């Protein structure tokens, strides 16, 4: 069966080869396939930025294939490869191991993709593929210690129970981490989200959570962990999730989350356009900012092009977003509000997004248009 032909692109097959990770970028209207993905994979409504912890139903979801229907009572996690002893652990056994809870802001690497021109055809995120949850489970380093990682181990490969086809390649969803990242004390095999069993869409009964990395690293429905001595060549590692300039560019891998901030849109929306309306007078502008490279050190708020530093609150953890706020006295008329974060490495959000072939790592400054009455 030729799976490749089933990928749809607006351009004809002769015009350009169908590419592994993504179809040819498009400038036309949203396609039926994008709409289908958008309806399956929802983002976080921006008003949920008011909450430090995102309730599971408001947290964004991204699932490449189908959500598996798994039974925790017969579930086993296998740990093998370059280890002294292979392990097979039931959920009951995992729950008896020492547990940690880590507050983590997850963001999809494709967030912002639909704003690019031409538009990489995939899940058409606007700006809100983000959420922050408290993940509880066993530290990965603890289990790798139990298994005993052998010398010359290079990466750890995580494979989910979900399977499908992408870019013509049949596969289970699988990703790897370099060994030094896998041994970080805050990387967790989570069985709880915000204190409750994981919901089906977030990886029940067990998932990996890699704080600071874009969401693709945090493999859901985790069924096996394999320590390997050579770089993992799976599709989601080698073809997808790369910063590429063109189809033929091998590119570089997508890893940590780039600095970003978002604003709770003030006032009330128009149902269809989402244009905002608010009364004249004092209003507290607020939002959240995060970075996978380290602490956010500043957020500037743009009011009709003039930048003012916002007040920053303490984050719940090293890789959890921090709240920012700025009081504003709104005067009648049309206004454009914006927010721009900077992190400890000095990285700051671009005012215009640099285009890349898969639409990865976008962190352009958000703009909110408001009508003050
Ligand atoms: N097994 C599996 N894990 C997965 C995925 C997937 O499709 N299958 N999607 C990844 C991607 S691209 C993202 S952004 C995050 C999303 O996690 P969430 O749905 O819990 O927000 O899960 C990651 N883990
Ligand atoms: Mo993602």
Tab-separated table of C-alpha atoms and ligand atoms in Angstrom:
chain	number	residue	atom	x	y	z
A	1	UNK	CA	0.000	0.000	0.000
A	2	UNK	CA	1.362	3.396	-0.912
A	3	UNK	CA	0.638	5.566	2.084
A	4	UNK	CA	2.349	8.578	0.559
A	5	UNK	CA	-0.409	9.099	-1.973
A	6	UNK	CA	-2.870	9.549	0.817
A	7	UNK	CA	-1.238	12.724	1.998
A	8	UNK	CA	-3.136	15.609	0.568
A	9	UNK	CA	-1.506	18.712	-0.759
A	10	UNK	CA	-3.050	21.510	-2.719
A	11	UNK	CA	-0.209	21.379	-5.259
A	12	UNK	CA	-0.097	18.552	-7.780
A	13	UNK	CA	2.160	15.569	-7.186
A	14	UNK	CA	4.350	16.433	-10.230
A	15	UNK	CA	5.048	19.913	-8.964
A	16	UNK	CA	6.879	18.838	-5.857
A	17	UNK	CA	7.678	15.527	-4.197
A	18	UNK	CA	5.613	14.687	-1.127
A	19	UNK	CA	7.910	15.231	1.787
A	20	UNK	CA	8.418	13.054	4.783
A	21	UNK	CA	7.543	15.184	7.759
A	22	UNK	CA	5.047	17.595	6.342
A	23	UNK	CA	3.215	18.425	3.132
A	24	UNK	CA	4.189	21.356	0.906
A	25	UNK	CA	3.401	24.679	2.604
A	26	UNK	CA	0.255	26.356	1.362
A	27	UNK	CA	-1.041	29.894	0.971
A	28	UNK	CA	-4.661	29.003	0.215
A	29	UNK	CA	-7.587	28.759	2.612
A	30	UNK	CA	-7.535	26.255	5.460
A	31	UNK	CA	-7.887	22.692	4.117
A	32	UNK	CA	-10.369	20.055	5.273
A	33	UNK	CA	-7.460	18.018	6.668
A	34	UNK	CA	-6.260	20.936	8.786
A	35	UNK	CA	-9.793	21.520	10.052
A	36	UNK	CA	-10.039	17.825	10.979
A	37	UNK	CA	-6.785	18.036	12.959
A	38	UNK	CA	-7.835	21.317	14.580
A	39	UNK	CA	-11.103	19.775	15.760
A	40	UNK	CA	-9.299	16.785	17.292
A	41	UNK	CA	-6.457	18.750	18.882
A	42	UNK	CA	-7.596	21.776	20.824
A	43	UNK	CA	-5.572	24.657	22.195
A	44	UNK	CA	-5.900	26.412	25.559
A	45	UNK	CA	-8.436	29.253	25.518
A	46	UNK	CA	-6.402	32.385	26.330
A	47	UNK	CA	-8.620	33.305	29.296
A	48	UNK	CA	-7.198	30.188	31.009
A	49	UNK	CA	-3.923	32.168	31.320
A	50	UNK	CA	-5.554	33.626	34.462
A	51	UNK	CA	-4.929	30.300	36.205
A	52	UNK	CA	-1.526	29.210	37.412
A	53	UNK	CA	-2.495	25.562	36.886
A	54	UNK	CA	-4.455	24.611	33.764
A	55	UNK	CA	-7.394	22.242	34.339
A	56	UNK	CA	-6.978	19.161	32.078
A	57	UNK	CA	-9.988	20.087	29.937
A	58	UNK	CA	-8.438	23.479	29.137
A	59	UNK	CA	-4.840	22.259	28.634
A	60	UNK	CA	-3.919	21.952	24.933
A	61	UNK	CA	-3.916	18.478	23.375
A	62	UNK	CA	-1.850	17.142	20.484
A	63	UNK	CA	-2.207	13.520	19.405
A	64	UNK	CA	-0.718	12.380	16.077
A	65	UNK	CA	-2.682	9.137	15.689
A	66	UNK	CA	-5.593	7.723	17.761
A	67	UNK	CA	-5.974	7.933	21.542
A	68	UNK	CA	-5.422	4.348	22.737
A	69	UNK	CA	-7.932	2.738	25.101
A	70	UNK	CA	-5.640	1.175	27.717
A	71	UNK	CA	-6.292	-0.911	30.813
A	72	UNK	CA	-4.001	0.094	33.693
A	73	UNK	CA	-4.495	-3.249	35.477
A	74	UNK	CA	-2.768	-5.200	32.697
A	75	UNK	CA	-0.364	-2.401	31.703
A	76	UNK	CA	3.403	-2.937	31.833
A	77	UNK	CA	6.323	-0.642	31.214
A	78	UNK	CA	9.386	-2.364	29.752
A	79	UNK	CA	12.867	-0.949	30.338
A	80	UNK	CA	15.659	-2.564	28.318
A	81	UNK	CA	18.517	-2.132	25.859
A	82	UNK	CA	21.948	-1.127	27.180
A	83	UNK	CA	21.153	-1.788	30.842
A	84	UNK	CA	22.433	-4.257	33.441
A	85	UNK	CA	18.945	-5.616	34.113
A	86	UNK	CA	15.867	-5.278	31.979
A	87	UNK	CA	12.743	-4.415	33.980
A	88	UNK	CA	9.054	-4.983	33.436
A	89	UNK	CA	6.919	-2.891	35.783
A	90	UNK	CA	3.183	-2.917	36.410
A	91	UNK	CA	1.344	0.301	37.236
A	92	UNK	CA	0.913	-1.016	40.797
A	93	UNK	CA	4.695	-1.424	41.102
A	94	UNK	CA	5.343	2.048	39.670
A	95	UNK	CA	2.922	3.597	42.154
A	96	UNK	CA	4.929	2.073	45.027
A	97	UNK	CA	8.148	3.773	43.836
A	98	UNK	CA	9.145	7.191	45.202
A	99	UNK	CA	7.145	9.936	43.514
A	100	UNK	CA	7.752	13.598	42.739
A	101	UNK	CA	5.396	16.351	41.540
A	102	UNK	CA	6.725	18.846	38.994
A	103	UNK	CA	4.885	21.960	37.737
A	104	UNK	CA	5.603	22.116	33.994
A	105	UNK	CA	4.559	24.409	31.166
A	106	UNK	CA	4.184	22.299	28.011
A	107	UNK	CA	3.977	23.923	24.610
A	108	UNK	CA	3.658	22.305	21.176
A	109	UNK	CA	6.641	23.032	18.912
A	110	UNK	CA	4.189	23.834	16.105
A	111	UNK	CA	2.429	26.545	18.108
A	112	UNK	CA	1.930	29.630	15.903
A	113	UNK	CA	2.317	27.640	12.684
A	114	UNK	CA	-0.872	28.869	11.004
A	115	UNK	CA	0.380	32.473	11.155
A	116	UNK	CA	3.242	31.675	8.769
A	117	UNK	CA	3.013	32.506	5.085
A	118	UNK	CA	3.040	30.113	3.271
A	119	UNK	CA	1.515	27.901	5.950
A	120	UNK	CA	3.139	24.521	6.730
A	121	UNK	CA	0.281	22.000	6.436
A	122	UNK	CA	-0.152	20.273	9.782
A	123	UNK	CA	-2.082	20.979	12.961
A	124	UNK	CA	-2.922	24.688	12.334
A	125	UNK	CA	-2.202	26.191	15.742
A	126	UNK	CA	-2.727	29.914	16.241
A	127	UNK	CA	-1.012	30.979	19.525
A	128	UNK	CA	-2.440	28.915	22.335
A	129	UNK	CA	-0.937	25.390	22.185
A	130	UNK	CA	0.220	25.609	25.783
A	131	UNK	CA	-0.755	24.652	29.310
A	132	UNK	CA	0.743	24.173	32.777
A	133	UNK	CA	0.044	21.140	34.932
A	134	UNK	CA	1.410	19.487	38.041
A	135	UNK	CA	2.724	16.108	36.928
A	136	UNK	CA	3.206	13.381	39.550
A	137	UNK	CA	5.135	10.156	39.066
A	138	UNK	CA	8.443	8.348	39.329
A	139	UNK	CA	11.663	10.171	38.409
A	140	UNK	CA	13.025	8.579	35.236
A	141	UNK	CA	16.555	8.768	36.714
A	142	UNK	CA	15.425	6.555	39.612
A	143	UNK	CA	14.220	3.778	37.275
A	144	UNK	CA	17.271	4.091	35.010
A	145	UNK	CA	19.376	3.744	38.172
A	146	UNK	CA	17.501	0.554	39.091
A	147	UNK	CA	18.057	-0.864	35.602
A	148	UNK	CA	21.733	0.205	35.588
A	149	UNK	CA	22.695	2.150	32.455
A	150	UNK	CA	25.727	0.526	30.767
A	151	UNK	CA	28.796	2.532	29.692
A	152	UNK	CA	28.672	4.139	26.231
A	153	UNK	CA	24.903	4.563	26.443
A	154	UNK	CA	24.038	7.570	24.304
A	155	UNK	CA	20.276	8.075	24.210
A	156	UNK	CA	17.093	6.754	25.732
A	157	UNK	CA	14.214	5.909	23.367
A	158	UNK	CA	10.606	6.247	24.555
A	159	UNK	CA	7.827	4.479	22.640
A	160	UNK	CA	4.100	5.052	23.019
A	161	UNK	CA	1.295	2.542	22.528
A	162	UNK	CA	-0.264	4.653	19.764
A	163	UNK	CA	0.488	3.740	16.157
A	164	UNK	CA	-0.239	5.186	12.738
A	165	UNK	CA	1.352	6.412	9.539
A	166	UNK	CA	3.125	9.724	8.992
A	167	UNK	CA	5.013	10.771	5.859
A	168	UNK	CA	4.304	7.299	4.437
A	169	UNK	CA	6.064	5.615	7.363
A	170	UNK	CA	4.104	3.194	9.614
A	171	UNK	CA	5.238	3.754	13.204
A	172	UNK	CA	4.577	3.866	16.889
A	173	UNK	CA	5.022	7.400	18.243
A	174	UNK	CA	8.611	7.348	19.558
A	175	UNK	CA	11.194	9.934	20.596
A	176	UNK	CA	14.632	9.858	22.193
A	177	UNK	CA	16.494	12.006	24.712
A	178	UNK	CA	20.266	12.344	25.127
A	179	UNK	CA	21.366	10.391	28.200
A	180	UNK	CA	22.290	13.537	30.198
A	181	UNK	CA	18.762	14.926	29.717
A	182	UNK	CA	17.199	11.574	30.624
A	183	UNK	CA	19.148	11.579	33.903
A	184	UNK	CA	17.965	15.044	35.001
A	185	UNK	CA	16.219	14.766	38.380
A	186	UNK	CA	13.041	16.542	37.178
A	187	UNK	CA	12.227	14.293	34.201
A	188	UNK	CA	9.217	12.282	35.342
A	189	UNK	CA	7.196	9.227	34.333
A	190	UNK	CA	3.851	10.688	35.288
A	191	UNK	CA	0.658	8.852	36.202
A	192	UNK	CA	-1.129	11.861	37.670
A	193	UNK	CA	-2.009	15.269	36.233
A	194	UNK	CA	-3.082	17.908	38.768
A	195	UNK	CA	-3.547	15.199	41.409
A	196	UNK	CA	-5.817	12.858	39.424
A	197	UNK	CA	-5.134	9.851	37.138
A	198	UNK	CA	-4.061	11.044	33.688
A	199	UNK	CA	-7.026	11.657	31.386
A	200	UNK	CA	-7.021	9.408	28.269
A	201	UNK	CA	-5.948	12.226	25.940
A	202	UNK	CA	-2.945	13.147	28.095
A	203	UNK	CA	-1.403	9.665	28.124
A	204	UNK	CA	-3.245	7.347	30.539
A	205	UNK	CA	-1.942	5.374	32.326
A	206	UNK	CA	1.667	6.649	32.033
A	207	UNK	CA	3.570	9.338	30.162
A	208	UNK	CA	6.954	10.969	30.079
A	209	UNK	CA	7.221	14.672	30.983
A	210	UNK	CA	10.439	16.487	30.015
A	211	UNK	CA	10.398	19.957	31.621
A	212	UNK	CA	11.739	22.711	29.353
A	213	UNK	CA	11.451	20.769	26.090
A	214	UNK	CA	8.752	21.340	23.510
A	215	UNK	CA	5.864	18.897	23.959
A	216	UNK	CA	6.975	16.318	21.365
A	217	UNK	CA	9.574	14.978	23.845
A	218	UNK	CA	6.936	14.110	26.452
A	219	UNK	CA	5.803	10.732	25.065
A	220	UNK	CA	2.260	9.757	26.097
A	221	UNK	CA	0.904	6.185	26.595
A	222	UNK	CA	4.475	5.160	27.352
A	223	UNK	CA	5.043	1.425	26.927
A	224	UNK	CA	8.775	0.981	26.521
A	225	UNK	CA	12.060	2.645	27.393
A	226	UNK	CA	15.196	1.501	25.585
A	227	UNK	CA	18.728	2.655	26.317
A	228	UNK	CA	20.690	2.821	23.053
A	229	UNK	CA	24.311	3.370	22.010
A	230	UNK	CA	23.613	5.072	18.656
A	231	UNK	CA	21.456	8.094	17.807
A	232	UNK	CA	17.807	7.096	17.416
A	233	UNK	CA	16.672	7.305	13.786
A	234	UNK	CA	12.882	7.117	14.284
A	235	UNK	CA	10.596	9.300	12.176
A	236	UNK	CA	9.589	11.732	14.942
A	237	UNK	CA	13.315	12.256	15.678
A	238	UNK	CA	14.961	12.348	12.248
A	239	UNK	CA	12.252	13.702	9.937
A	240	UNK	CA	9.707	15.531	12.072
A	241	UNK	CA	10.568	18.232	14.628
A	242	UNK	CA	13.465	19.871	12.799
A	243	UNK	CA	14.229	23.482	12.010
A	244	UNK	CA	14.516	23.249	8.214
A	245	UNK	CA	14.770	26.053	5.679
A	246	UNK	CA	13.500	23.857	2.828
A	247	UNK	CA	12.480	20.298	1.990
A	248	UNK	CA	16.071	19.244	1.224
A	249	UNK	CA	17.625	20.893	4.269
A	250	UNK	CA	18.509	18.294	6.933
A	251	UNK	CA	18.017	21.077	9.476
A	252	UNK	CA	18.635	20.943	13.200
A	253	UNK	CA	16.565	19.186	15.869
A	254	UNK	CA	13.862	21.009	17.842
A	255	UNK	CA	14.636	20.741	21.556
A	256	UNK	CA	13.889	23.362	24.235
A	257	UNK	CA	10.994	25.802	24.337
A	258	UNK	CA	11.829	29.282	23.060
A	259	UNK	CA	10.914	32.224	25.274
A	260	UNK	CA	7.298	33.349	24.913
A	261	UNK	CA	4.584	35.335	26.648
A	262	UNK	CA	0.841	35.578	26.127
A	263	UNK	CA	-1.794	38.014	27.347
A	264	UNK	CA	-5.292	37.366	28.670
A	265	UNK	CA	-7.323	39.285	26.057
A	266	UNK	CA	-8.929	42.128	28.044
A	267	UNK	CA	-12.638	42.988	27.926
A	268	UNK	CA	-15.183	40.888	26.055
A	269	UNK	CA	-14.980	39.312	22.577
A	270	UNK	CA	-17.064	39.528	19.474
A	271	UNK	CA	-18.330	35.962	18.984
A	272	UNK	CA	-17.073	35.536	15.425
A	273	UNK	CA	-14.049	37.838	14.976
A	274	UNK	CA	-12.784	37.713	18.585
A	275	UNK	CA	-12.230	41.483	18.381
A	276	UNK	CA	-12.177	42.792	21.986
A	277	UNK	CA	-14.321	45.536	23.550
A	278	UNK	CA	-13.803	47.207	26.914
A	279	UNK	CA	-14.956	50.329	28.725
A	280	UNK	CA	-12.606	53.303	29.166
A	281	UNK	CA	-10.786	53.484	32.515
A	282	UNK	CA	-8.305	51.435	34.528
A	283	UNK	CA	-7.743	47.802	33.506
A	284	UNK	CA	-5.145	45.270	34.671
A	285	UNK	CA	-3.327	43.730	31.702
A	286	UNK	CA	-2.049	40.276	32.631
A	287	UNK	CA	-0.635	37.080	31.211
A	288	UNK	CA	2.073	34.447	31.612
A	289	UNK	CA	5.593	34.015	30.261
A	290	UNK	CA	7.892	30.990	30.030
A	291	UNK	CA	11.099	29.671	28.478
A	292	UNK	CA	12.681	26.218	28.292
A	293	UNK	CA	16.152	27.791	28.363
A	294	UNK	CA	15.820	29.080	31.934
A	295	UNK	CA	14.107	31.833	33.845
A	296	UNK	CA	12.084	34.591	32.207
A	297	UNK	CA	13.757	37.819	33.323
A	298	UNK	CA	11.495	40.489	31.800
A	299	UNK	CA	8.172	41.027	30.081
A	300	UNK	CA	7.501	44.279	28.241
A	301	UNK	CA	3.983	45.289	27.349
A	302	UNK	CA	3.420	47.218	24.132
A	303	UNK	CA	0.639	49.797	24.118
A	304	UNK	CA	0.261	51.215	20.620
A	305	UNK	CA	3.968	50.592	20.027
A	306	UNK	CA	5.341	51.988	23.323
A	307	UNK	CA	6.977	49.332	25.498
A	308	UNK	CA	6.571	49.366	29.304
A	309	UNK	CA	8.073	46.766	31.709
A	310	UNK	CA	5.483	44.578	33.455
A	311	UNK	CA	5.557	43.333	37.041
A	312	UNK	CA	6.668	39.663	37.294
A	313	UNK	CA	5.571	37.135	39.911
A	314	UNK	CA	7.493	34.058	41.093
A	315	UNK	CA	6.911	30.923	39.006
A	316	UNK	CA	5.803	27.647	40.663
A	317	UNK	CA	8.937	25.916	39.355
A	318	UNK	CA	11.968	26.218	37.095
A	319	UNK	CA	9.995	25.245	33.981
A	320	UNK	CA	6.578	26.652	34.863
A	321	UNK	CA	5.287	29.938	33.466
A	322	UNK	CA	5.334	33.119	35.556
A	323	UNK	CA	2.522	35.633	35.784
A	324	UNK	CA	3.060	39.202	34.605
A	325	UNK	CA	0.772	42.209	35.023
A	326	UNK	CA	0.618	45.872	34.130
A	327	UNK	CA	-2.076	48.404	35.049
A	328	UNK	CA	-3.318	50.454	32.088
A	329	UNK	CA	-5.766	53.332	31.874
A	330	UNK	CA	-7.645	52.723	28.646
A	331	UNK	CA	-8.736	55.802	26.709
A	332	UNK	CA	-11.466	55.604	24.055
A	333	UNK	CA	-10.437	54.483	20.579
A	334	UNK	CA	-8.691	51.592	18.836
A	335	UNK	CA	-5.560	50.180	20.488
A	336	UNK	CA	-3.014	47.469	19.770
A	337	UNK	CA	-1.637	45.671	22.842
A	338	UNK	CA	1.354	43.320	22.782
A	339	UNK	CA	3.666	41.448	25.169
A	340	UNK	CA	7.282	40.445	24.747
A	341	UNK	CA	9.331	38.246	27.097
A	342	UNK	CA	13.111	37.930	27.532
A	343	UNK	CA	14.868	35.029	29.262
A	344	UNK	CA	18.090	34.626	31.219
A	345	UNK	CA	20.061	33.757	28.058
A	346	UNK	CA	19.113	37.179	26.651
A	347	UNK	CA	16.784	35.616	24.071
A	348	UNK	CA	13.717	37.722	23.371
A	349	UNK	CA	10.605	37.195	21.260
A	350	UNK	CA	10.838	38.350	17.632
A	351	UNK	CA	8.514	41.077	16.350
A	352	UNK	CA	8.298	39.215	13.051
A	353	UNK	CA	8.566	35.447	12.842
A	354	UNK	CA	11.416	33.893	10.857
A	355	UNK	CA	9.801	31.289	8.566
A	356	UNK	CA	10.835	27.623	8.657
A	357	UNK	CA	9.649	24.663	6.606
A	358	UNK	CA	7.817	22.710	9.320
A	359	UNK	CA	6.633	25.800	11.183
A	360	UNK	CA	8.506	24.934	14.399
A	361	UNK	CA	9.502	27.015	17.420
A	362	UNK	CA	7.450	30.109	16.562
A	363	UNK	CA	7.435	32.651	19.356
A	364	UNK	CA	6.413	35.871	17.621
A	365	UNK	CA	5.025	38.655	19.819
A	366	UNK	CA	1.246	38.361	20.298
A	367	UNK	CA	-0.877	41.358	19.312
A	368	UNK	CA	-4.345	42.005	20.709
A	369	UNK	CA	-6.585	44.626	19.079
A	370	UNK	CA	-9.039	46.291	21.427
A	371	UNK	CA	-11.833	48.832	21.002
A	372	UNK	CA	-12.237	51.055	24.072
A	373	UNK	CA	-15.693	52.618	24.374
B	1	LIG	N1	2.549	8.744	22.288
B	1	LIG	C1	2.455	10.021	21.908
B	1	LIG	N2	3.058	10.958	22.657
B	1	LIG	C2	2.980	12.255	22.308
B	1	LIG	C3	2.301	12.660	21.134
B	1	LIG	C4	1.676	11.640	20.360
B	1	LIG	O1	1.031	11.921	19.337
B	1	LIG	N3	1.772	10.356	20.786
B	1	LIG	N4	2.285	13.989	20.781
B	1	LIG	C5	3.393	14.786	21.304
B	1	LIG	C6	3.252	16.215	21.064
B	1	LIG	S1	3.674	16.753	19.514
B	1	LIG	C7	2.932	17.088	22.051
B	1	LIG	S2	2.937	18.755	21.763
B	1	LIG	C8	2.569	16.617	23.398
B	1	LIG	C9	1.207	17.133	23.794
B	1	LIG	O2	0.888	16.721	25.080
B	1	LIG	P1	-0.604	16.952	25.625
B	1	LIG	O3	-1.548	16.447	24.568
B	1	LIG	O4	-0.684	16.212	26.907
B	1	LIG	O5	-0.749	18.431	25.811
B	1	LIG	O6	2.549	15.211	23.481
B	1	LIG	C10	3.586	14.558	22.797
B	1	LIG	N5	3.577	13.159	23.103
B	2	LIG	MO1	3.608	19.033	19.509
